Short mmCIF file of C-alpha atoms in Angstrom, two decimals:
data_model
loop_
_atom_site.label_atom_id
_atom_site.label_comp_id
_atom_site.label_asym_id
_atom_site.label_seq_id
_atom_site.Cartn_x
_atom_site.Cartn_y
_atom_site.Cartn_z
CA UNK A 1 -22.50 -7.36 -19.32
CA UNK A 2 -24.49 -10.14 -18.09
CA UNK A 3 -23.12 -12.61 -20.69
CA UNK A 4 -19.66 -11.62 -19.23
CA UNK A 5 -20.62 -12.52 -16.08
CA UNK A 6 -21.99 -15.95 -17.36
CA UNK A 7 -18.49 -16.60 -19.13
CA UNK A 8 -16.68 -15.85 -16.12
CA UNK A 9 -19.09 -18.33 -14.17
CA UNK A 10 -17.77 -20.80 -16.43
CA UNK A 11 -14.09 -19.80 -16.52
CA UNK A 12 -13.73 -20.09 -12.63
CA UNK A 13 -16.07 -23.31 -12.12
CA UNK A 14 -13.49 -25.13 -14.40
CA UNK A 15 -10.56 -23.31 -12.72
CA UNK A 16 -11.95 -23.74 -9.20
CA UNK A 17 -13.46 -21.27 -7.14
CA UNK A 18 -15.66 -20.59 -3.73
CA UNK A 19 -18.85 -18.76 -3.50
CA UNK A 20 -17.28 -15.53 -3.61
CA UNK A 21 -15.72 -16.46 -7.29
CA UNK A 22 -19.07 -17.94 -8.88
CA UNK A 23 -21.39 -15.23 -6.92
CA UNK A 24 -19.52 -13.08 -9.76
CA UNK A 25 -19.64 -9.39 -9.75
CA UNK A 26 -21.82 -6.44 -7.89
CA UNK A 27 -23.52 -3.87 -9.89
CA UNK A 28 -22.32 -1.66 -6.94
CA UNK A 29 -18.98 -2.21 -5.10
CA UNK A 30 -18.28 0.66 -3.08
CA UNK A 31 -17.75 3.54 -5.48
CA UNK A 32 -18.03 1.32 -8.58
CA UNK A 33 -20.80 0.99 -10.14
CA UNK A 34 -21.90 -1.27 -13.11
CA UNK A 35 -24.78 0.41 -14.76
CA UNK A 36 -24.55 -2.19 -17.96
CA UNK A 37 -23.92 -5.41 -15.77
CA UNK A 38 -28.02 -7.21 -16.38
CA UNK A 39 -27.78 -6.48 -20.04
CA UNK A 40 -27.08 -8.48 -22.83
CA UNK A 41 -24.18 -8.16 -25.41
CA UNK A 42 -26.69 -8.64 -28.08
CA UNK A 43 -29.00 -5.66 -26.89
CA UNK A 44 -26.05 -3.25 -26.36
CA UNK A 45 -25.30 -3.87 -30.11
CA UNK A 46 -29.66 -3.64 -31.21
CA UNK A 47 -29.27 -0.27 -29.60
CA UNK A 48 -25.71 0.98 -31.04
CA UNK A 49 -27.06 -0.19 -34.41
CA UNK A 50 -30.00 1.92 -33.93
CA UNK A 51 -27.92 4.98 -32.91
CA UNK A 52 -25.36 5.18 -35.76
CA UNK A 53 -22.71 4.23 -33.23
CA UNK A 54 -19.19 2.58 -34.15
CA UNK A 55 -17.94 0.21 -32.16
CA UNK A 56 -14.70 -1.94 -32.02
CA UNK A 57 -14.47 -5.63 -32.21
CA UNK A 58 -11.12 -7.30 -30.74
CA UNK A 59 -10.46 -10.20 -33.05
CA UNK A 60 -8.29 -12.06 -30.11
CA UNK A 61 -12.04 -12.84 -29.04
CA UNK A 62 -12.27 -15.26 -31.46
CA UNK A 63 -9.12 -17.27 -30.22
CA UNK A 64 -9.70 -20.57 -28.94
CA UNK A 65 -6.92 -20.97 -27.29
CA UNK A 66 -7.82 -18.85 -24.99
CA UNK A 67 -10.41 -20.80 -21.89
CA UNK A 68 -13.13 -17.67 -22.02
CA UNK A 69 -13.33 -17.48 -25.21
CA UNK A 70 -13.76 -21.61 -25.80
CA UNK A 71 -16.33 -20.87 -23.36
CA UNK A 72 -18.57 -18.25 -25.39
CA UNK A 73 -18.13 -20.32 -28.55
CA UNK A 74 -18.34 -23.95 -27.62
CA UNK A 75 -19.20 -24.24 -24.26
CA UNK A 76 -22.43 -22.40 -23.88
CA UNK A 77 -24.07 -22.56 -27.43
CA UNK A 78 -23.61 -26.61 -26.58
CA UNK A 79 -25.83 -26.38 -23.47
CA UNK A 80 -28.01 -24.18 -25.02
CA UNK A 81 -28.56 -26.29 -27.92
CA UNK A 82 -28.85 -29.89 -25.67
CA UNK A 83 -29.28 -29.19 -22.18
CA UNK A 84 -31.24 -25.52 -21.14
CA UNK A 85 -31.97 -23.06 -23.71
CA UNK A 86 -32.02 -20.49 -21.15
CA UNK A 87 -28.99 -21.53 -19.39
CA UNK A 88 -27.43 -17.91 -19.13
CA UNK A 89 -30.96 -16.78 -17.64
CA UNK A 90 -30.42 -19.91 -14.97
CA UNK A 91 -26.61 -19.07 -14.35
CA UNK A 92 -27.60 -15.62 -13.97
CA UNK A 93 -30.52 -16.56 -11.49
CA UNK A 94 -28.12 -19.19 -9.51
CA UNK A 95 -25.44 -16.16 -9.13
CA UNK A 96 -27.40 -13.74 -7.48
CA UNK A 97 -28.33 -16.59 -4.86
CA UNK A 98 -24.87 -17.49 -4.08
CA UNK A 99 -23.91 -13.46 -3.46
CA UNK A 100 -26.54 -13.54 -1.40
CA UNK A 101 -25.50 -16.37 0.51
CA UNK A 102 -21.33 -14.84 0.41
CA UNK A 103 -22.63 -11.98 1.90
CA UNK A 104 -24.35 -13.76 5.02
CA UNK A 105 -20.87 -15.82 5.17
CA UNK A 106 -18.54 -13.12 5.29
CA UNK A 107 -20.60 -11.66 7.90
CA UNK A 108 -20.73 -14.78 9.76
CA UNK A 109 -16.72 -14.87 9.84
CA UNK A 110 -16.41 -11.80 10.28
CA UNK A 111 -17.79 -11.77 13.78
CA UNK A 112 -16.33 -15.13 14.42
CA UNK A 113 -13.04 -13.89 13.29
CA UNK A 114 -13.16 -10.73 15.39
CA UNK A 115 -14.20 -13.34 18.19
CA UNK A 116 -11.71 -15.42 18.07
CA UNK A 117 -9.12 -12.87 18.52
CA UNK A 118 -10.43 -11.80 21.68
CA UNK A 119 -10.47 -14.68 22.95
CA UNK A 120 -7.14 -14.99 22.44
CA UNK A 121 -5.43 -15.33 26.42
CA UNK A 122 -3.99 -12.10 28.14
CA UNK A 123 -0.33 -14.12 28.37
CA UNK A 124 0.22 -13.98 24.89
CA UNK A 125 2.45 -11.46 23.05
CA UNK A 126 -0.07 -8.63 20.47
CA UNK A 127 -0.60 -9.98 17.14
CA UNK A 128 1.80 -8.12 14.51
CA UNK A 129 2.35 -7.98 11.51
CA UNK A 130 5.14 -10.37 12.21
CA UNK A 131 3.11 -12.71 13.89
CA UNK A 132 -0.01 -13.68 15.08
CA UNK A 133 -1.36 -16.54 17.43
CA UNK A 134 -4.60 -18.31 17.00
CA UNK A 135 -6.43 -20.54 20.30
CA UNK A 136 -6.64 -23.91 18.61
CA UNK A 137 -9.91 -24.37 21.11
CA UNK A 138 -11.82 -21.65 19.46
CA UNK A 139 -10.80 -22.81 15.94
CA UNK A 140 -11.59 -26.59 16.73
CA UNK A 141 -15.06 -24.77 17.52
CA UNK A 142 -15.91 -23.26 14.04
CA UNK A 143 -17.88 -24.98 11.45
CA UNK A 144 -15.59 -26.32 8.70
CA UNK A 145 -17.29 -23.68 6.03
CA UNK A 146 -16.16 -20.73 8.37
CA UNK A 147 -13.11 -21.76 9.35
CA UNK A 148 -11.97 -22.33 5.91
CA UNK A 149 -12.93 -18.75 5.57
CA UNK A 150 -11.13 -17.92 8.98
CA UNK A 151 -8.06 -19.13 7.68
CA UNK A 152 -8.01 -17.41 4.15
CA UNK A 153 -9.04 -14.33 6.08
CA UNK A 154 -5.40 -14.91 8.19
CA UNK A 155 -3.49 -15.60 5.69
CA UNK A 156 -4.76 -12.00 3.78
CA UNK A 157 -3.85 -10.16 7.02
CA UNK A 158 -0.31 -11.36 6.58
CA UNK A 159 -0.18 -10.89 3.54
CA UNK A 160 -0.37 -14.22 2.06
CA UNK A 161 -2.80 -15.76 -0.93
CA UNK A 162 -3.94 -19.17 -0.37
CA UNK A 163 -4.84 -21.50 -2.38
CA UNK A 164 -7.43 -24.35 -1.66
CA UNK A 165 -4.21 -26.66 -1.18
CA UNK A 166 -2.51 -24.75 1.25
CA UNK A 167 -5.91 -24.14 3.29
CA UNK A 168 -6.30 -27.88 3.67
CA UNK A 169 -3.22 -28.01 5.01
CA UNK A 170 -3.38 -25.68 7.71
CA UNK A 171 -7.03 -27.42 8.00
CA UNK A 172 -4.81 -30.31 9.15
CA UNK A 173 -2.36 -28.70 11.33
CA UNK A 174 -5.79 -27.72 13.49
CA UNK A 175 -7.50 -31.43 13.39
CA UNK A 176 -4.34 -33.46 13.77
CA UNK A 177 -3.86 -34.67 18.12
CA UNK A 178 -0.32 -33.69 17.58
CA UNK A 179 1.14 -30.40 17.98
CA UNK A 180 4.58 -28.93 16.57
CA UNK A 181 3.48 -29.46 12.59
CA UNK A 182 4.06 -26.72 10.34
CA UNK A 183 3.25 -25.83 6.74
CA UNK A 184 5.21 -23.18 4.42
CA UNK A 185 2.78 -20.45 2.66
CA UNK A 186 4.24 -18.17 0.11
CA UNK A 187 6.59 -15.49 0.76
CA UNK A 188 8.23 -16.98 3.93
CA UNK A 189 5.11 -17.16 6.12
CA UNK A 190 5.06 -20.21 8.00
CA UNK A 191 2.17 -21.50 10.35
CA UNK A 192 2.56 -24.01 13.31
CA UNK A 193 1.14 -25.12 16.08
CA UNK A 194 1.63 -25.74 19.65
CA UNK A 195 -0.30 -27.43 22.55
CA UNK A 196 -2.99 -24.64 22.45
CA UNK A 197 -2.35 -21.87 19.52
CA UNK A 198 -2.04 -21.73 15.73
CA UNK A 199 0.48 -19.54 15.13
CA UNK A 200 1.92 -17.31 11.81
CA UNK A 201 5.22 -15.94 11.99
CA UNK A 202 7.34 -14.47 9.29
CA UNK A 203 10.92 -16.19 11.32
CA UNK A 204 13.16 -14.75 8.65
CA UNK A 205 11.38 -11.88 7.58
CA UNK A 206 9.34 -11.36 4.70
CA UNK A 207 11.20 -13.41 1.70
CA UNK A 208 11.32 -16.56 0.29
CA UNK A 209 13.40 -19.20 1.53
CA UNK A 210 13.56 -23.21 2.31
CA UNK A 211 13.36 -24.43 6.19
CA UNK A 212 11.86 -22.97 9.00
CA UNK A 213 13.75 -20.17 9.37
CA UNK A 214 14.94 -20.47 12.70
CA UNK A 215 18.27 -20.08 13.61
CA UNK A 216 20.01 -22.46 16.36
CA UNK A 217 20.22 -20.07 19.46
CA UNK A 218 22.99 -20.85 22.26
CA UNK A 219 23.41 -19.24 25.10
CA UNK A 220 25.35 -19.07 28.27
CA UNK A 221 24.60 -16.73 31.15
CA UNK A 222 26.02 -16.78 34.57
CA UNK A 223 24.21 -15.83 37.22
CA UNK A 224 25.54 -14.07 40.04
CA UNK A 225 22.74 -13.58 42.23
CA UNK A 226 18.75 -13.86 43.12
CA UNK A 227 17.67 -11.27 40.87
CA UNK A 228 15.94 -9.97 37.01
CA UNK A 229 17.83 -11.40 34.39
CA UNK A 230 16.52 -10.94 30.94
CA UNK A 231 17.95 -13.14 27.59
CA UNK A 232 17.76 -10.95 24.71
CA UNK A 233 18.46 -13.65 22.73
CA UNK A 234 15.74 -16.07 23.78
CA UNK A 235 13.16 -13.34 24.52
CA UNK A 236 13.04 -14.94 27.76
CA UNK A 237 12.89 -13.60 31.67
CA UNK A 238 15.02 -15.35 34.24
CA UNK A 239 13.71 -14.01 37.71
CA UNK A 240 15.65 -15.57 40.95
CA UNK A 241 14.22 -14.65 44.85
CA UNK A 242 14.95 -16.24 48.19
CA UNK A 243 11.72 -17.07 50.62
CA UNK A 244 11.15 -18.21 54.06
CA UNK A 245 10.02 -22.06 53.19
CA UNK A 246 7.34 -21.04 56.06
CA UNK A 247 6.00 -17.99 53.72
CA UNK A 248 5.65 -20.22 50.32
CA UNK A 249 2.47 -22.00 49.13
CA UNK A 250 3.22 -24.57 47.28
CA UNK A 251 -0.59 -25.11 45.88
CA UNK A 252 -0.43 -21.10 44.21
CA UNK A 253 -1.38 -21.39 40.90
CA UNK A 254 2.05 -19.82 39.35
CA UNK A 255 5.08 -20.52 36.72
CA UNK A 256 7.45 -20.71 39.61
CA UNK A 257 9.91 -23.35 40.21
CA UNK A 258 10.87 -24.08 44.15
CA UNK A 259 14.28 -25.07 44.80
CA UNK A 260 16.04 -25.84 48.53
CA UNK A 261 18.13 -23.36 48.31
CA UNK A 262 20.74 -24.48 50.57
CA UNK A 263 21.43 -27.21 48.08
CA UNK A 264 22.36 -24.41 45.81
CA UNK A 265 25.17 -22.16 45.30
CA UNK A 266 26.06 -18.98 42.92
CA UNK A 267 26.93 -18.28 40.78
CA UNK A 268 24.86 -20.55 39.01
CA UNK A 269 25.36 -20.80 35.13
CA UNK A 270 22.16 -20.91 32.70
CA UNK A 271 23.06 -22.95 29.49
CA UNK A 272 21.82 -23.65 26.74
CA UNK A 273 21.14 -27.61 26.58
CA UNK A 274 23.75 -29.97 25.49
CA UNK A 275 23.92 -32.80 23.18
CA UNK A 276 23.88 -35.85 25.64
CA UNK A 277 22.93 -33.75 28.66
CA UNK A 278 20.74 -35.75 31.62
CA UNK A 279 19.25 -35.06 34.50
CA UNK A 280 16.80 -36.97 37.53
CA UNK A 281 13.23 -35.02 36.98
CA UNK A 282 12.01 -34.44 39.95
CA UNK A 283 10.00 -38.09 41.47
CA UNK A 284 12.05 -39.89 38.68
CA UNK A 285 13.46 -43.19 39.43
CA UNK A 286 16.53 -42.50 37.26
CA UNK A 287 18.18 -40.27 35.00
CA UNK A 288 16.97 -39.16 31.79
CA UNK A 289 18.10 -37.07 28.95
CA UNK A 290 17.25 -33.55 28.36
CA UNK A 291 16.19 -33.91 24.66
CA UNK A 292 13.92 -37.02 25.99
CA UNK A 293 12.88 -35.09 28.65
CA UNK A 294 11.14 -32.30 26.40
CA UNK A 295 10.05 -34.69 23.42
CA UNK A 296 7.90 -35.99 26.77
CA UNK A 297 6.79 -32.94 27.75
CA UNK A 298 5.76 -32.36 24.20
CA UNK A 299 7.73 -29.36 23.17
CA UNK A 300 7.85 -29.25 19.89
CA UNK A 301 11.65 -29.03 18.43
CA UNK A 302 11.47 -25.60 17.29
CA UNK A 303 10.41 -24.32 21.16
CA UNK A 304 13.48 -26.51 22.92
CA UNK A 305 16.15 -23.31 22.59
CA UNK A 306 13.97 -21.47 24.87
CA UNK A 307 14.14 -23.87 27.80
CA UNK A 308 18.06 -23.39 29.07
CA UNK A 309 19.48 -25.60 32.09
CA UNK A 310 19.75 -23.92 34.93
CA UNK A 311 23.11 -25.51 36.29
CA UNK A 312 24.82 -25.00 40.22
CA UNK A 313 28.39 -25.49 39.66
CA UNK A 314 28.19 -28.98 37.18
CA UNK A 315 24.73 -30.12 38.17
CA UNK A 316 21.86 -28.99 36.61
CA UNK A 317 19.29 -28.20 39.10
CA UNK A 318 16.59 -27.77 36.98
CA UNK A 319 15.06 -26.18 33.64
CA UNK A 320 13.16 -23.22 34.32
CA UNK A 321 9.56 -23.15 33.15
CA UNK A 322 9.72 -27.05 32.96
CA UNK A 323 11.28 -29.13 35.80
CA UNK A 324 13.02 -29.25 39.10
CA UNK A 325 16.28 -31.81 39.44
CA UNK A 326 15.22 -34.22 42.19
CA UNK A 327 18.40 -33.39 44.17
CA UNK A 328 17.01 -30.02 44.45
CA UNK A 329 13.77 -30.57 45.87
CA UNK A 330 12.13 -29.23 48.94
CA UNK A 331 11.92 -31.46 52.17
CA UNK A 332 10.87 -31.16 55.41
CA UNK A 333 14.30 -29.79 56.20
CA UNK A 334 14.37 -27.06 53.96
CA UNK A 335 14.65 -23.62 56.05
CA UNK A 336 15.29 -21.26 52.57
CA UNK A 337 13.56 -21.54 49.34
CA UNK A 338 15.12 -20.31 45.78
CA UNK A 339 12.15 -19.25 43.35
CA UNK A 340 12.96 -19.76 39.65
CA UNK A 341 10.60 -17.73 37.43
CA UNK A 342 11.04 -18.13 33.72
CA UNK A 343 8.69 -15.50 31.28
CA UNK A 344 8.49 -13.79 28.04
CA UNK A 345 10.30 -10.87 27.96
CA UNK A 346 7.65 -7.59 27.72
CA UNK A 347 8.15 -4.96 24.89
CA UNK A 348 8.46 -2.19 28.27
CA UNK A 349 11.68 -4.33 29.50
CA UNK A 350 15.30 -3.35 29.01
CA UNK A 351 16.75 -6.55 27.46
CA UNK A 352 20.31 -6.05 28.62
CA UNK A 353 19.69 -5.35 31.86
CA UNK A 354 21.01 -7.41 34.48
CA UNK A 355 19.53 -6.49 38.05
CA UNK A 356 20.75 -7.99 41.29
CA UNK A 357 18.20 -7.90 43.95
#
């Protein structure tokens, strides 16, 4: 009834709510409809009464303990009385404004949602159910009213209720300069960030637990030859061809690394890195360490396991996807070139297979 829907107006103003919670309900939502939802308790009873009709009264109504029904007896008959003596009328009036302004929202983020997600870059692994990645540019871009919404809508897709707390958190992970942050939702969905996505990941699957959820991953490879050499363990592509230093342009816009290849020899070894570890980055004047090296380079501490040294007997000659070791550079001299590739491993790709060119 429509003093129901005044109650409830009450009930989740004091609880906290958005403008989907105070708009209150339709009179038609999909196949529901609510023929009785603009009349008043008082004129359903006038026309019982006048029909002979029975009805049942539930005497927990009357319970003050309970926040509704504190509402109905104290609440509104108070602000009747001293503030509005038509303040259901004016509730009632003020709800059907707000669902009329939910309904132009949630169209607006609708189509920003759907937006953002095509935007989302072609390297990037599909969205699952698992996981999904976000462009922190196209976020940054949203009013704050629809990216709250944006967010909330997220979290629902993987399964996840937020609360207003946990949306201004993940409000922050988006405004803060620094990447790497990451906040734990219900469930075991956690969201972080890097340089240029949001991302929501279930690490340990879908159950509750403390930490991120990511186990320590070590690996150690060797490498035999220039060749294909996916890590199962890393989800990671390690890719290894020889060139003509005459054939390769060194202004290509690419993910390759280009080693002097006569300063190399397999098989080469690629290792996870060790505590302690250095290396000279290529142009350095000295040698640095490893974990140094990435905190630099801003990878965040949960990305590190997935950038391996690539090492030529004892000497690291460089960490694919990152850096080249000075001693392995390319000079004037250098005849043969070593390309180091280092990708995401593609759902189509065999992830034991080691192929030697």
């Amino acid at each position: 009834t429509a003093d129901d829907q005044v109650e409830e107006f009450f009930v989740r103003l004091c609880r906290g709510s958005g403008l989907k919670g105070l708009s209150g309900m339709a009179v038609r939502n999909g196949s529901i409809i609510r023929p009785l939802l603009h009349e008043k308790k008082q004129t359903l009873r006038a026309y019982l009464e006048e029909k002979n009709v029975s009805c049942c009264f539930d005497s927990s109504n009357d319970d003050r303990r309970f926040l509704r029904n504190r509402v109905r007896l104290d609440l509104l008959p108070e602000l009747e009385q001293h503030f509005n003596p038509a303040i259901r009328l004016t509730v009632l009036q003020t709800m059907d404004i707000l669902r009329q302004e939910e309904d132009l929202l949630h169209d607006l983020t609708e189509k920003a949602l759907q937006s953002i997600v095509q935007a989302q870059s072609s390297d990037k692994p599909a969205n699952t159910s698992q996981q999904r990645e976000i462009p922190l540019t196209r976020l940054k871009a949203e009013h704050p009213a629809l990216l709250r919404r944006i967010l909330e809508n997220l979290c629902w897709q993987m399964n996840c209720r937020p609360g207003f707390r946990q949306i201004e958190l993940l409000l922050g992970l988006i405004t803060t300069e620094k990447h790497g942050g990451e906040v734990h939702l219900e469930g075991g969905l956690r969201v972080h960030t890097t340089a240029a996505t949001l991302v929501f990941s279930y690490p340990a699957g879908r159950r509750r637990f403390r930490g991120s959820g990511r186990q320590s991953v070590s690996i150690d490879e060797q490498i035999a030859g220039p060749g294909i050499y996916p890590v199962a363990e890393l989800g990671m592509v390690l890719s290894l061809s020889f060139a003509d230093a005459s054939a390769v342009d060194l202004s290509a816009d690419n993910d390759c690394l280009y080693l002097d290849a006569e300063k190399i020899s397999f098989p080469l070894r690629l290792r996870s890195i060790q505590q302690g570890q250095r290396f000279k980055p290529f142009g350095a004047q000295g040698r640095r360490k490893l974990l140094r090296f990435l905190n630099d380079r801003k990878i965040p501490a949960r990305e590190r396991h997935l950038f391996p040294a690539l090492l030529s007997g004892d000497r690291l000659v460089c960490l694919p996807g990152l850096e080249i070791a000075d001693d392995a550079r390319l000079t004037s001299a250098t005849d043969k070139v070593l390309m180091v590739s280092w990708r995401k491993l593609s759902a189509d790709e065999q992830p034991t297979m080691r192929s030697i060119l």
